[in-house]
GROMACS .gro file of N, CA and C in nm:
model
  519
    1UNK      N    1  -2.168   1.331   0.640
    1UNK     CA    2  -2.251   1.216   0.614
    1UNK      C    3  -2.176   1.091   0.656
    2UNK      N    4  -2.229   1.020   0.749
    2UNK     CA    5  -2.169   0.893   0.790
    2UNK      C    6  -2.244   0.780   0.720
    3UNK      N    7  -2.169   0.696   0.654
    3UNK     CA    8  -2.228   0.581   0.587
    3UNK      C    9  -2.237   0.469   0.690
    4UNK      N   10  -2.356   0.417   0.711
    4UNK     CA   11  -2.376   0.314   0.812
    4UNK      C   12  -2.340   0.177   0.755
    5UNK      N   13  -2.225   0.125   0.800
    5UNK     CA   14  -2.179  -0.007   0.753
    5UNK      C   15  -2.078  -0.062   0.853
    6UNK      N   16  -2.057  -0.192   0.852
    6UNK     CA   17  -1.960  -0.249   0.947
    6UNK      C   18  -1.816  -0.217   0.908
    7UNK      N   19  -1.727  -0.226   1.004
    7UNK     CA   20  -1.585  -0.210   0.978
    7UNK      C   21  -1.535  -0.340   0.914
    8UNK      N   22  -1.462  -0.327   0.805
    8UNK     CA   23  -1.409  -0.444   0.736
    8UNK      C   24  -1.293  -0.503   0.816
    9UNK      N   25  -1.270  -0.634   0.802
    9UNK     CA   26  -1.155  -0.694   0.872
    9UNK      C   27  -1.023  -0.649   0.811
   10UNK      N   28  -0.916  -0.674   0.881
   10UNK     CA   29  -0.782  -0.653   0.827
   10UNK      C   30  -0.769  -0.743   0.704
   11UNK      N   31  -0.751  -0.687   0.586
   11UNK     CA   32  -0.750  -0.771   0.465
   11UNK      C   33  -0.635  -0.871   0.462
   12UNK      N   34  -0.527  -0.842   0.529
   12UNK     CA   35  -0.411  -0.931   0.524
   12UNK      C   36  -0.427  -1.050   0.617
   13UNK      N   37  -0.520  -1.042   0.712
   13UNK     CA   38  -0.553  -1.158   0.794
   13UNK      C   39  -0.626  -1.265   0.714
   14UNK      N   40  -0.681  -1.227   0.600
   14UNK     CA   41  -0.759  -1.318   0.518
   14UNK      C   42  -0.675  -1.393   0.414
   15UNK      N   43  -0.547  -1.354   0.403
   15UNK     CA   44  -0.459  -1.417   0.304
   15UNK      C   45  -0.378  -1.530   0.368
   16UNK      N   46  -0.324  -1.620   0.286
   16UNK     CA   47  -0.236  -1.724   0.342
   16UNK      C   48  -0.120  -1.659   0.418
   17UNK      N   49  -0.081  -1.722   0.525
   17UNK     CA   50   0.029  -1.670   0.609
   17UNK      C   51   0.161  -1.683   0.535
   18UNK      N   52   0.242  -1.579   0.546
   18UNK     CA   53   0.378  -1.577   0.492
   18UNK      C   54   0.467  -1.517   0.599
   19UNK      N   55   0.596  -1.523   0.576
   19UNK     CA   56   0.691  -1.464   0.672
   19UNK      C   57   0.664  -1.315   0.685
   20UNK      N   58   0.698  -1.262   0.801
   20UNK     CA   59   0.688  -1.117   0.818
   20UNK      C   60   0.829  -1.060   0.831
   21UNK      N   61   0.842  -0.934   0.798
   21UNK     CA   62   0.968  -0.863   0.818
   21UNK      C   63   0.935  -0.722   0.864
   22UNK      N   64   1.034  -0.639   0.883
   22UNK     CA   65   1.014  -0.511   0.951
   22UNK      C   66   1.002  -0.396   0.853
   23UNK      N   67   0.895  -0.317   0.870
   23UNK     CA   68   0.870  -0.196   0.793
   23UNK      C   69   0.856  -0.080   0.889
   24UNK      N   70   0.931   0.026   0.865
   24UNK     CA   71   0.922   0.147   0.947
   24UNK      C   72   0.903   0.267   0.855
   25UNK      N   73   0.863   0.378   0.917
   25UNK     CA   74   0.842   0.501   0.840
   25UNK      C   75   0.853   0.620   0.933
   26UNK      N   76   0.918   0.724   0.884
   26UNK     CA   77   0.919   0.849   0.960
   26UNK      C   78   0.788   0.925   0.937
   27UNK      N   79   0.711   0.884   0.838
   27UNK     CA   80   0.587   0.953   0.803
   27UNK      C   81   0.461   0.883   0.853
   28UNK      N   82   0.462   0.751   0.864
   28UNK     CA   83   0.344   0.675   0.905
   28UNK      C   84   0.376   0.605   1.037
   29UNK      N   85   0.298   0.634   1.139
   29UNK     CA   86   0.312   0.566   1.268
   29UNK      C   87   0.199   0.464   1.277
   30UNK      N   88   0.234   0.339   1.300
   30UNK     CA   89   0.138   0.229   1.295
   30UNK      C   90   0.016   0.255   1.384
   31UNK      N   91  -0.102   0.252   1.323
   31UNK     CA   92  -0.228   0.270   1.394
   31UNK      C   93  -0.263   0.413   1.428
   32UNK      N   94  -0.180   0.508   1.384
   32UNK     CA   95  -0.202   0.649   1.417
   32UNK      C   96  -0.249   0.728   1.294
   33UNK      N   97  -0.310   0.846   1.316
   33UNK     CA   98  -0.353   0.927   1.202
   33UNK      C   99  -0.237   0.964   1.110
   34UNK      N  100  -0.264   0.964   0.981
   34UNK     CA  101  -0.165   1.002   0.881
   34UNK      C  102  -0.133   1.151   0.893
   35UNK      N  103  -0.012   1.186   0.855
   35UNK     CA  104   0.027   1.326   0.846
   35UNK      C  105  -0.047   1.390   0.728
   36UNK      N  106  -0.063   1.520   0.733
   36UNK     CA  107  -0.130   1.591   0.625
   36UNK      C  108  -0.068   1.561   0.489
   37UNK      N  109   0.063   1.541   0.485
   37UNK     CA  110   0.130   1.513   0.358
   37UNK      C  111   0.074   1.389   0.288
   38UNK      N  112   0.023   1.292   0.363
   38UNK     CA  113  -0.027   1.169   0.305
   38UNK      C  114  -0.177   1.174   0.277
   39UNK      N  115  -0.238   1.292   0.287
   39UNK     CA  116  -0.380   1.312   0.259
   39UNK      C  117  -0.392   1.377   0.121
   40UNK      N  118  -0.481   1.325   0.037
   40UNK     CA  119  -0.491   1.370  -0.102
   40UNK      C  120  -0.512   1.521  -0.114
   41UNK      N  121  -0.601   1.577  -0.036
   41UNK     CA  122  -0.634   1.719  -0.052
   41UNK      C  123  -0.537   1.812   0.020
   42UNK      N  124  -0.445   1.756   0.099
   42UNK     CA  125  -0.355   1.839   0.178
   42UNK      C  126  -0.209   1.830   0.137
   43UNK      N  127  -0.167   1.724   0.073
   43UNK     CA  128  -0.027   1.711   0.036
   43UNK      C  129  -0.005   1.608  -0.073
   44UNK      N  130  -0.079   1.496  -0.061
   44UNK     CA  131  -0.074   1.389  -0.162
   44UNK      C  132   0.068   1.341  -0.191
   45UNK      N  133   0.147   1.324  -0.085
   45UNK     CA  134   0.286   1.285  -0.098
   45UNK      C  135   0.305   1.144  -0.041
   46UNK      N  136   0.370   1.058  -0.117
   46UNK     CA  137   0.395   0.922  -0.067
   46UNK      C  138   0.488   0.928   0.054
   47UNK      N  139   0.465   0.838   0.152
   47UNK     CA  140   0.546   0.840   0.272
   47UNK      C  141   0.682   0.775   0.253
   48UNK      N  142   0.775   0.812   0.340
   48UNK     CA  143   0.903   0.740   0.350
   48UNK      C  144   0.872   0.603   0.406
   49UNK      N  145   0.933   0.502   0.347
   49UNK     CA  146   0.921   0.363   0.393
   49UNK      C  147   1.059   0.301   0.392
   50UNK      N  148   1.093   0.228   0.499
   50UNK     CA  149   1.220   0.155   0.508
   50UNK      C  150   1.192   0.015   0.559
   51UNK      N  151   1.260  -0.085   0.502
   51UNK     CA  152   1.236  -0.223   0.544
   51UNK      C  153   1.367  -0.298   0.558
   52UNK      N  154   1.365  -0.394   0.650
   52UNK     CA  155   1.481  -0.480   0.676
   52UNK      C  156   1.434  -0.623   0.704
   53UNK      N  157   1.527  -0.716   0.691
   53UNK     CA  158   1.505  -0.857   0.725
   53UNK      C  159   1.403  -0.926   0.635
   54UNK      N  160   1.403  -0.891   0.506
   54UNK     CA  161   1.316  -0.961   0.411
   54UNK      C  162   1.359  -1.107   0.405
   55UNK      N  163   1.268  -1.197   0.374
   55UNK     CA  164   1.302  -1.339   0.369
   55UNK      C  165   1.411  -1.371   0.268
   56UNK      N  166   1.488  -1.473   0.299
   56UNK     CA  167   1.589  -1.522   0.205
   56UNK      C  168   1.519  -1.563   0.076
   57UNK      N  169   1.582  -1.532  -0.036
   57UNK     CA  170   1.525  -1.565  -0.166
   57UNK      C  171   1.445  -1.452  -0.228
   58UNK      N  172   1.433  -1.338  -0.157
   58UNK     CA  173   1.361  -1.224  -0.212
   58UNK      C  174   1.435  -1.170  -0.333
   59UNK      N  175   1.364  -1.158  -0.445
   59UNK     CA  176   1.425  -1.111  -0.569
   59UNK      C  177   1.371  -0.975  -0.613
   60UNK      N  178   1.261  -0.932  -0.553
   60UNK     CA  179   1.206  -0.799  -0.581
   60UNK      C  180   1.102  -0.767  -0.473
   61UNK      N  181   1.052  -0.644  -0.479
   61UNK     CA  182   0.948  -0.600  -0.385
   61UNK      C  183   0.834  -0.533  -0.461
   62UNK      N  184   0.718  -0.536  -0.400
   62UNK     CA  185   0.601  -0.459  -0.446
   62UNK      C  186   0.553  -0.380  -0.325
   63UNK      N  187   0.520  -0.254  -0.346
   63UNK     CA  188   0.462  -0.171  -0.240
   63UNK      C  189   0.318  -0.140  -0.277
   64UNK      N  190   0.229  -0.159  -0.180
   64UNK     CA  191   0.089  -0.124  -0.200
   64UNK      C  192   0.038  -0.040  -0.083
   65UNK      N  193  -0.066   0.036  -0.110
   65UNK     CA  194  -0.143   0.104  -0.006
   65UNK      C  195  -0.289   0.077  -0.036
   66UNK      N  196  -0.358   0.020   0.062
   66UNK     CA  197  -0.497  -0.023   0.044
   66UNK      C  198  -0.583   0.027   0.159
   67UNK      N  199  -0.701   0.077   0.125
   67UNK     CA  200  -0.801   0.121   0.224
   67UNK      C  201  -0.919   0.024   0.219
   68UNK      N  202  -0.930  -0.067   0.318
   68UNK     CA  203  -1.042  -0.160   0.317
   68UNK      C  204  -1.173  -0.096   0.361
   69UNK      N  205  -1.167   0.028   0.412
   69UNK     CA  206  -1.285   0.093   0.469
   69UNK      C  207  -1.359   0.183   0.370
   70UNK      N  208  -1.311   0.189   0.246
   70UNK     CA  209  -1.380   0.267   0.144
   70UNK      C  210  -1.522   0.213   0.126
   71UNK      N  211  -1.617   0.298   0.092
   71UNK     CA  212  -1.756   0.253   0.080
   71UNK      C  213  -1.782   0.179  -0.052
   72UNK      N  214  -1.702   0.075  -0.075
   72UNK     CA  215  -1.717  -0.011  -0.192
   72UNK      C  216  -1.697  -0.155  -0.146
   73UNK      N  217  -1.748  -0.253  -0.218
   73UNK     CA  218  -1.724  -0.391  -0.180
   73UNK      C  219  -1.578  -0.433  -0.192
   74UNK      N  220  -1.501  -0.359  -0.274
   74UNK     CA  221  -1.364  -0.400  -0.301
   74UNK      C  222  -1.258  -0.312  -0.236
   75UNK      N  223  -1.297  -0.220  -0.146
   75UNK     CA  224  -1.199  -0.131  -0.087
   75UNK      C  225  -1.149  -0.032  -0.191
   76UNK      N  226  -1.030   0.026  -0.164
   76UNK     CA  227  -0.976   0.127  -0.255
   76UNK      C  228  -0.824   0.116  -0.254
   77UNK      N  229  -0.765   0.097  -0.372
   77UNK     CA  230  -0.620   0.091  -0.388
   77UNK      C  231  -0.565   0.232  -0.409
   78UNK      N  232  -0.478   0.276  -0.320
   78UNK     CA  233  -0.418   0.409  -0.328
   78UNK      C  234  -0.280   0.409  -0.393
   79UNK      N  235  -0.217   0.292  -0.398
   79UNK     CA  236  -0.078   0.290  -0.448
   79UNK      C  237  -0.040   0.146  -0.480
   80UNK      N  238   0.031   0.128  -0.590
   80UNK     CA  239   0.081  -0.004  -0.627
   80UNK      C  240   0.206   0.015  -0.712
   81UNK      N  241   0.321  -0.009  -0.651
   81UNK     CA  242   0.452   0.006  -0.716
   81UNK      C  243   0.514  -0.133  -0.728
   82UNK      N  244   0.542  -0.174  -0.850
   82UNK     CA  245   0.578  -0.311  -0.883
   82UNK      C  246   0.724  -0.322  -0.928
   83UNK      N  247   0.784  -0.438  -0.902
   83UNK     CA  248   0.917  -0.475  -0.953
   83UNK      C  249   1.030  -0.387  -0.899
   84UNK      N  250   1.024  -0.356  -0.771
   84UNK     CA  251   1.132  -0.282  -0.706
   84UNK      C  252   1.248  -0.380  -0.687
   85UNK      N  253   1.369  -0.346  -0.729
   85UNK     CA  254   1.482  -0.438  -0.716
   85UNK      C  255   1.506  -0.481  -0.571
   86UNK      N  256   1.555  -0.602  -0.554
   86UNK     CA  257   1.576  -0.660  -0.420
   86UNK      C  258   1.679  -0.584  -0.338
   87UNK      N  259   1.769  -0.510  -0.402
   87UNK     CA  260   1.871  -0.437  -0.326
   87UNK      C  261   1.818  -0.304  -0.271
   88UNK      N  262   1.697  -0.265  -0.307
   88UNK     CA  263   1.636  -0.142  -0.256
   88UNK      C  264   1.572  -0.174  -0.122
   89UNK      N  265   1.600  -0.092  -0.021
   89UNK     CA  266   1.548  -0.117   0.114
   89UNK      C  267   1.469   0.002   0.168
   90UNK      N  268   1.447   0.104   0.083
   90UNK     CA  269   1.370   0.219   0.129
   90UNK      C  270   1.327   0.305   0.012
   91UNK      N  271   1.224   0.385   0.037
   91UNK     CA  272   1.184   0.491  -0.055
   91UNK      C  273   1.172   0.617   0.030
   92UNK      N  274   1.225   0.727  -0.019
   92UNK     CA  275   1.215   0.853   0.053
   92UNK      C  276   1.074   0.909   0.047
   93UNK      N  277   1.043   1.004   0.135
   93UNK     CA  278   0.918   1.079   0.126
   93UNK      C  279   0.909   1.138  -0.015
   94UNK      N  280   0.796   1.116  -0.080
   94UNK     CA  281   0.780   1.162  -0.218
   94UNK      C  282   0.846   1.072  -0.320
   95UNK      N  283   0.901   0.960  -0.278
   95UNK     CA  284   0.972   0.869  -0.368
   95UNK      C  285   0.886   0.810  -0.478
   96UNK      N  286   0.755   0.806  -0.459
   96UNK     CA  287   0.666   0.754  -0.563
   96UNK      C  288   0.658   0.846  -0.682
   97UNK      N  289   0.701   0.971  -0.663
   97UNK     CA  290   0.695   1.066  -0.772
   97UNK      C  291   0.815   1.053  -0.865
   98UNK      N  292   0.914   0.974  -0.826
   98UNK     CA  293   1.025   0.942  -0.915
   98UNK      C  294   1.150   1.022  -0.886
   99UNK      N  295   1.261   0.985  -0.948
   99UNK     CA  296   1.271   0.868  -1.036
   99UNK      C  297   1.257   0.738  -0.956
  100UNK      N  298   1.197   0.640  -1.018
  100UNK     CA  299   1.174   0.512  -0.952
  100UNK      C  300   1.297   0.424  -0.962
  101UNK      N  301   1.318   0.337  -0.862
  101UNK     CA  302   1.436   0.251  -0.865
  101UNK      C  303   1.429   0.141  -0.971
  102UNK      N  304   1.542   0.117  -1.036
  102UNK     CA  305   1.553   0.007  -1.131
  102UNK      C  306   1.447   0.014  -1.240
  103UNK      N  307   1.383  -0.100  -1.264
  103UNK     CA  308   1.278  -0.108  -1.365
  103UNK      C  309   1.139  -0.108  -1.302
  104UNK      N  310   1.129  -0.056  -1.180
  104UNK     CA  311   0.999  -0.055  -1.113
  104UNK      C  312   0.903   0.041  -1.184
  105UNK      N  313   0.774   0.016  -1.164
  105UNK     CA  314   0.671   0.097  -1.229
  105UNK      C  315   0.543   0.093  -1.145
  106UNK      N  316   0.459   0.193  -1.169
  106UNK     CA  317   0.329   0.199  -1.104
  106UNK      C  318   0.222   0.137  -1.193
  107UNK      N  319   0.123   0.078  -1.131
  107UNK     CA  320  -0.002   0.048  -1.201
  107UNK      C  321  -0.103   0.151  -1.152
  108UNK      N  322  -0.210   0.164  -1.224
  108UNK     CA  323  -0.311   0.265  -1.196
  108UNK      C  324  -0.376   0.239  -1.059
  109UNK      N  325  -0.385   0.344  -0.976
  109UNK     CA  326  -0.458   0.332  -0.850
  109UNK      C  327  -0.608   0.346  -0.879
  110UNK      N  328  -0.691   0.329  -0.777
  110UNK     CA  329  -0.835   0.335  -0.800
  110UNK      C  330  -0.886   0.477  -0.825
  111UNK      N  331  -0.800   0.577  -0.810
  111UNK     CA  332  -0.834   0.713  -0.848
  111UNK      C  333  -0.810   0.739  -0.996
  112UNK      N  334  -0.746   0.642  -1.064
  112UNK     CA  335  -0.726   0.652  -1.208
  112UNK      C  336  -0.588   0.695  -1.252
  113UNK      N  337  -0.498   0.724  -1.156
  113UNK     CA  338  -0.364   0.769  -1.191
  113UNK      C  339  -0.260   0.663  -1.158
  114UNK      N  340  -0.146   0.671  -1.223
  114UNK     CA  341  -0.033   0.584  -1.192
  114UNK      C  342   0.056   0.658  -1.094
  115UNK      N  343   0.055   0.614  -0.971
  115UNK     CA  344   0.132   0.678  -0.866
  115UNK      C  345   0.058   0.670  -0.734
  116UNK      N  346   0.105   0.745  -0.638
  116UNK     CA  347   0.046   0.747  -0.505
  116UNK      C  348  -0.073   0.842  -0.502
  117UNK      N  349  -0.181   0.798  -0.438
  117UNK     CA  350  -0.296   0.884  -0.410
  117UNK      C  351  -0.316   0.883  -0.259
  118UNK      N  352  -0.310   0.999  -0.198
  118UNK     CA  353  -0.326   1.009  -0.053
  118UNK      C  354  -0.465   0.974  -0.006
  119UNK      N  355  -0.479   0.969   0.126
  119UNK     CA  356  -0.607   0.937   0.190
  119UNK      C  357  -0.715   1.033   0.143
  120UNK      N  358  -0.833   0.981   0.114
  120UNK     CA  359  -0.942   1.064   0.064
  120UNK      C  360  -1.078   1.003   0.099
  121UNK      N  361  -1.104   0.979   0.228
  121UNK     CA  362  -1.235   0.922   0.263
  121UNK      C  363  -1.346   1.025   0.246
  122UNK      N  364  -1.470   0.980   0.231
  122UNK     CA  365  -1.580   1.076   0.223
  122UNK      C  366  -1.587   1.159   0.352
  123UNK      N  367  -1.619   1.286   0.338
  123UNK     CA  368  -1.631   1.374   0.454
  123UNK      C  369  -1.736   1.319   0.550
  124UNK      N  370  -1.699   1.312   0.679
  124UNK     CA  371  -1.790   1.266   0.784
  124UNK      C  372  -1.801   1.116   0.798
  125UNK      N  373  -1.732   1.041   0.713
  125UNK     CA  374  -1.737   0.895   0.721
  125UNK      C  375  -1.654   0.845   0.839
  126UNK      N  376  -1.667   0.719   0.869
  126UNK     CA  377  -1.590   0.655   0.976
  126UNK      C  378  -1.440   0.667   0.950
  127UNK      N  379  -1.361   0.638   1.051
  127UNK     CA  380  -1.216   0.636   1.036
  127UNK      C  381  -1.179   0.528   0.933
  128UNK      N  382  -1.092   0.565   0.840
  128UNK     CA  383  -1.042   0.470   0.740
  128UNK      C  384  -0.900   0.429   0.776
  129UNK      N  385  -0.866   0.303   0.743
  129UNK     CA  386  -0.731   0.250   0.764
  129UNK      C  387  -0.660   0.241   0.630
  130UNK      N  388  -0.533   0.278   0.630
  130UNK     CA  389  -0.451   0.275   0.510
  130UNK      C  390  -0.334   0.182   0.535
  131UNK      N  391  -0.339   0.063   0.472
  131UNK     CA  392  -0.237  -0.039   0.491
  131UNK      C  393  -0.126  -0.019   0.389
  132UNK      N  394  -0.008   0.020   0.439
  132UNK     CA  395   0.112   0.030   0.357
  132UNK      C  396   0.185  -0.103   0.372
  133UNK      N  397   0.203  -0.173   0.261
  133UNK     CA  398   0.260  -0.307   0.266
  133UNK      C  399   0.375  -0.318   0.167
  134UNK      N  400   0.487  -0.372   0.216
  134UNK     CA  401   0.597  -0.410   0.129
  134UNK      C  402   0.591  -0.562   0.118
  135UNK      N  403   0.576  -0.610  -0.004
  135UNK     CA  404   0.567  -0.753  -0.033
  135UNK      C  405   0.702  -0.800  -0.085
  136UNK      N  406   0.761  -0.899  -0.022
  136UNK     CA  407   0.884  -0.962  -0.070
  136UNK      C  408   0.844  -1.067  -0.173
  137UNK      N  409   0.900  -1.057  -0.293
  137UNK     CA  410   0.858  -1.140  -0.406
  137UNK      C  411   0.968  -1.238  -0.444
  138UNK      N  412   0.927  -1.359  -0.481
  138UNK     CA  413   1.021  -1.466  -0.514
  138UNK      C  414   1.080  -1.456  -0.655
  139UNK      N  415   1.032  -1.363  -0.735
  139UNK     CA  416   1.078  -1.345  -0.873
  139UNK      C  417   1.130  -1.202  -0.890
  140UNK      N  418   1.221  -1.181  -0.984
  140UNK     CA  419   1.272  -1.046  -1.007
  140UNK      C  420   1.167  -0.957  -1.074
  141UNK      N  421   1.071  -1.020  -1.141
  141UNK     CA  422   0.958  -0.948  -1.199
  141UNK      C  423   0.830  -1.021  -1.161
  142UNK      N  424   0.730  -0.945  -1.121
  142UNK     CA  425   0.602  -1.007  -1.083
  142UNK      C  426   0.532  -1.067  -1.204
  143UNK      N  427   0.568  -1.021  -1.325
  143UNK     CA  428   0.509  -1.077  -1.446
  143UNK      C  429   0.384  -1.003  -1.491
  144UNK      N  430   0.367  -0.879  -1.449
  144UNK     CA  431   0.257  -0.796  -1.496
  144UNK      C  432   0.317  -0.672  -1.562
  145UNK      N  433   0.235  -0.599  -1.638
  145UNK     CA  434   0.284  -0.474  -1.695
  145UNK      C  435   0.207  -0.357  -1.634
  146UNK      N  436   0.238  -0.236  -1.679
  146UNK     CA  437   0.177  -0.119  -1.616
  146UNK      C  438   0.030  -0.100  -1.651
  147UNK      N  439  -0.025  -0.187  -1.734
  147UNK     CA  440  -0.168  -0.185  -1.763
  147UNK      C  441  -0.249  -0.272  -1.668
  148UNK      N  442  -0.181  -0.345  -1.580
  148UNK     CA  443  -0.251  -0.432  -1.485
  148UNK      C  444  -0.324  -0.349  -1.380
  149UNK      N  445  -0.428  -0.405  -1.324
  149UNK     CA  446  -0.498  -0.340  -1.213
  149UNK      C  447  -0.433  -0.385  -1.082
  150UNK      N  448  -0.454  -0.311  -0.973
  150UNK     CA  449  -0.404  -0.358  -0.844
  150UNK      C  450  -0.459  -0.496  -0.806
  151UNK      N  451  -0.580  -0.528  -0.849
  151UNK     CA  452  -0.636  -0.661  -0.820
  151UNK      C  453  -0.556  -0.769  -0.891
  152UNK      N  454  -0.514  -0.745  -1.014
  152UNK     CA  455  -0.432  -0.842  -1.087
  152UNK      C  456  -0.295  -0.853  -1.021
  153UNK      N  457  -0.237  -0.740  -0.979
  153UNK     CA  458  -0.110  -0.744  -0.906
  153UNK      C  459  -0.127  -0.830  -0.781
  154UNK      N  460  -0.234  -0.807  -0.706
  154UNK     CA  461  -0.257  -0.884  -0.583
  154UNK      C  462  -0.275  -1.033  -0.610
  155UNK      N  463  -0.344  -1.065  -0.718
  155UNK     CA  464  -0.361  -1.206  -0.756
  155UNK      C  465  -0.225  -1.270  -0.782
  156UNK      N  466  -0.139  -1.202  -0.855
  156UNK     CA  467  -0.005  -1.255  -0.882
  156UNK      C  468   0.078  -1.264  -0.754
  157UNK      N  469   0.061  -1.167  -0.666
  157UNK     CA  470   0.133  -1.173  -0.538
  157UNK      C  471   0.093  -1.295  -0.455
  158UNK      N  472  -0.029  -1.340  -0.470
  158UNK     CA  473  -0.075  -1.456  -0.393
  158UNK      C  474   0.014  -1.579  -0.417
  159UNK      N  475   0.075  -1.586  -0.534
  159UNK     CA  476   0.156  -1.703  -0.570
  159UNK      C  477   0.306  -1.678  -0.562
  160UNK      N  478   0.347  -1.553  -0.540
  160UNK     CA  479   0.490  -1.520  -0.544
  160UNK      C  480   0.540  -1.445  -0.422
  161UNK      N  481   0.455  -1.430  -0.320
  161UNK     CA  482   0.495  -1.356  -0.200
  161UNK      C  483   0.566  -1.447  -0.101
  162UNK      N  484   0.687  -1.409  -0.065
  162UNK     CA  485   0.763  -1.480   0.038
  162UNK      C  486   0.737  -1.422   0.177
  163UNK      N  487   0.709  -1.292   0.182
  163UNK     CA  488   0.688  -1.226   0.309
  163UNK      C  489   0.621  -1.092   0.290
  164UNK      N  490   0.567  -1.039   0.402
  164UNK     CA  491   0.498  -0.910   0.401
  164UNK      C  492   0.541  -0.830   0.522
  165UNK      N  493   0.561  -0.701   0.501
  165UNK     CA  494   0.586  -0.608   0.609
  165UNK      C  495   0.475  -0.503   0.602
  166UNK      N  496   0.408  -0.478   0.714
  166UNK     CA  497   0.287  -0.396   0.712
  166UNK      C  498   0.291  -0.290   0.822
  167UNK      N  499   0.252  -0.168   0.786
  167UNK     CA  500   0.215  -0.066   0.882
  167UNK      C  501   0.087  -0.003   0.830
  168UNK      N  502   0.007   0.051   0.921
  168UNK     CA  503  -0.113   0.119   0.872
  168UNK      C  504  -0.135   0.248   0.948
  169UNK      N  505  -0.178   0.346   0.872
  169UNK     CA  506  -0.219   0.473   0.930
  169UNK      C  507  -0.369   0.486   0.916
  170UNK      N  508  -0.424   0.588   0.980
  170UNK     CA  509  -0.567   0.611   0.975
  170UNK      C  510  -0.594   0.754   0.930
  171UNK      N  511  -0.717   0.777   0.885
  171UNK     CA  512  -0.757   0.914   0.853
  171UNK      C  513  -0.909   0.923   0.851
  172UNK      N  514  -0.959   1.034   0.900
  172UNK     CA  515  -1.101   1.065   0.895
  172UNK      C  516  -1.115   1.212   0.859
  173UNK      N  517  -1.203   1.241   0.762
  173UNK     CA  518  -1.223   1.378   0.716
  173UNK      C  519  -1.353   1.430   0.770
   0.00000   0.00000   0.00000
């Protein structure tokens, strides 16, 4: 079943501009289909992510994974890891499953769990994009707790983000 609707814009193009830095992954190739490991029904494993050259003044990081192509007005949050210490520069494959670095914690994804949820578009739907973003934060704590929603995390990031590093994978079922 293909849902007839327009492709949503890149959500990060709609936010205020901030510095960019470099994000790489052995698991996610920018603009390419995700590996089976990053698909909910096939592996549901968080990807390896490594970042360098974060802006000066970075005191912590937040990692998110967002699908703007979900058939909802608000997209779909697959992952939100908050308050990663500034000295951390990578997460291994499966790193979202723990132990987490420092005092970092997950907020609930849109699937209802705290942790990573792999790609899960409706069968036969258009290609979905999965934006993996490392946000460089100006504070050591974003100021939210694990009961916050990804939307609340994003709202707080709007005022505390120094820079963003982005890669995106795709998936179609």
